[in-house]
CSV table of C-alpha atoms in Angstrom, one decimal:
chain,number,residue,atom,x,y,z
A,1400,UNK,CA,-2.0,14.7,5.5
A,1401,UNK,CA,0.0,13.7,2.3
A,1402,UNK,CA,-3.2,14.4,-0.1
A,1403,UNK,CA,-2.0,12.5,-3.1
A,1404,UNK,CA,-1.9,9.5,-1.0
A,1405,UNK,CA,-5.4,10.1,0.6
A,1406,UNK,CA,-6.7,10.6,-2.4
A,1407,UNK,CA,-5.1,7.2,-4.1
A,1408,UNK,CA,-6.5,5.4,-1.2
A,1409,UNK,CA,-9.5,6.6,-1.6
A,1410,UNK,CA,-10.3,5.6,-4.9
A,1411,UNK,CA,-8.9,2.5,-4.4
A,1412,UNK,CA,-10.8,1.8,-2.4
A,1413,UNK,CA,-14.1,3.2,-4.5
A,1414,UNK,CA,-12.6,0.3,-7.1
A,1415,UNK,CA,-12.4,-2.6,-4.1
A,1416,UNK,CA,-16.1,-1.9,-3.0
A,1417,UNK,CA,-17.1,-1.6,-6.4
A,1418,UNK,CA,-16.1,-5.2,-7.1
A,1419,UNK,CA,-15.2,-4.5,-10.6
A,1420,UNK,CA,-12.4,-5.5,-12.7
A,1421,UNK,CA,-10.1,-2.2,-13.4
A,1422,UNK,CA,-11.3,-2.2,-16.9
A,1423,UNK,CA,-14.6,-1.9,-15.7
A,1424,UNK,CA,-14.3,0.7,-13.4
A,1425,UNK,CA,-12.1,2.4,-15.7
A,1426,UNK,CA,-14.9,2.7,-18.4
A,1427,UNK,CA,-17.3,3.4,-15.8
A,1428,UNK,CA,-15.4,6.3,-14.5
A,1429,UNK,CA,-14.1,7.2,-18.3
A,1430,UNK,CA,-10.9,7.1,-17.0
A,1431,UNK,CA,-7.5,5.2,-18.9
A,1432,UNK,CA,-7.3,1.6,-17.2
A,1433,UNK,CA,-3.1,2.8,-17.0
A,1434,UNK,CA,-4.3,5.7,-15.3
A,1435,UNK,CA,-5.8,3.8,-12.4
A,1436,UNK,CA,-2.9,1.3,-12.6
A,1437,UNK,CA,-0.7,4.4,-11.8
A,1438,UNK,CA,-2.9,5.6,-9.3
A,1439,UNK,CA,-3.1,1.9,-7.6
A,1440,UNK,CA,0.9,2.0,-7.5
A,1441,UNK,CA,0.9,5.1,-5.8
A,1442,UNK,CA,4.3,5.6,-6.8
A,1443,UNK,CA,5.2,9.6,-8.0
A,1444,UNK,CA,2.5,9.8,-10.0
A,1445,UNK,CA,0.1,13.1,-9.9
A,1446,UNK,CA,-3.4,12.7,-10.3
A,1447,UNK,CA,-5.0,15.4,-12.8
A,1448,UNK,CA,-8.0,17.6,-12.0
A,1449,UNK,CA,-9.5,16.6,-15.3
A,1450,UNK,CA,-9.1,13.0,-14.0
A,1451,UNK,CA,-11.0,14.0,-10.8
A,1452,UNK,CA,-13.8,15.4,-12.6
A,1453,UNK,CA,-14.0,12.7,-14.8
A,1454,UNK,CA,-14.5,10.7,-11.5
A,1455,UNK,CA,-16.7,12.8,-10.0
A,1456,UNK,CA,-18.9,13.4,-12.8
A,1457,UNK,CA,-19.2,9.4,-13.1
A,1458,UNK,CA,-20.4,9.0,-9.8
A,1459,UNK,CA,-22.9,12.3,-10.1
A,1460,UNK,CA,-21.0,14.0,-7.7
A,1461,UNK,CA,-19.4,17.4,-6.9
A,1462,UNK,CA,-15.2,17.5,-6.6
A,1463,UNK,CA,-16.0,19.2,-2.6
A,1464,UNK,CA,-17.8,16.3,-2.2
A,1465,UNK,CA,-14.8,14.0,-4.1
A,1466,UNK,CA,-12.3,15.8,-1.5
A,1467,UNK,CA,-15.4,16.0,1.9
A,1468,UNK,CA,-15.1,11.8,1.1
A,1469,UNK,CA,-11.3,11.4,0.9
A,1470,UNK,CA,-10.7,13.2,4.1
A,1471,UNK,CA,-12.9,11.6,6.0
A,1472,UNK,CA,-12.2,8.2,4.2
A,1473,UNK,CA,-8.7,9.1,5.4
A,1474,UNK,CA,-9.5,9.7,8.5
A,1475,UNK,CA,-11.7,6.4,9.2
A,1476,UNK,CA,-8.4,4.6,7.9
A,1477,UNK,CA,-6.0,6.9,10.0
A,1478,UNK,CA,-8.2,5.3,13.3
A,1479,UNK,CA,-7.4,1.3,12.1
């Protein structure tokens, strides 16, 4: 599994369900609205920890549970 990739789709999707503009979900997450552009573009770019936690602590969860969602979000999409 290329993680980086799992992981991008992953919280792409999060930002698709959430129905939000990016700059929404950007200040809802307290992420950069470029740093979800670059993680939409999925293009080289590497995703930093403190990024995930900022994610995770957003959404009141734990980063095992972060990761426990992308894989099986990756595997639900792997099936399609």
């Amino acid at each position: 599994m290329e993680y980086n990739k799992a992981i991008y789709n992953h919280i792409e999707h999060l930002w698709k369900a959430s129905e939000l503009s990016k700059r929404r979900f950007s200040i809802n997450h307290n992420i950069e609205e470029s740093t979800l552009r670059d993680i939409l573009k999925k293009k080289n770019y590497q995703i930093s920890l403190p990024t995930i936690y900022k994610i995770c602590e957003s959404r009141n969860i734990t980063p095992s549970e972060f990761f426990i969602e992308v894989e099986k979000f990756s595997k639900i999409k792997a099936r399609k």
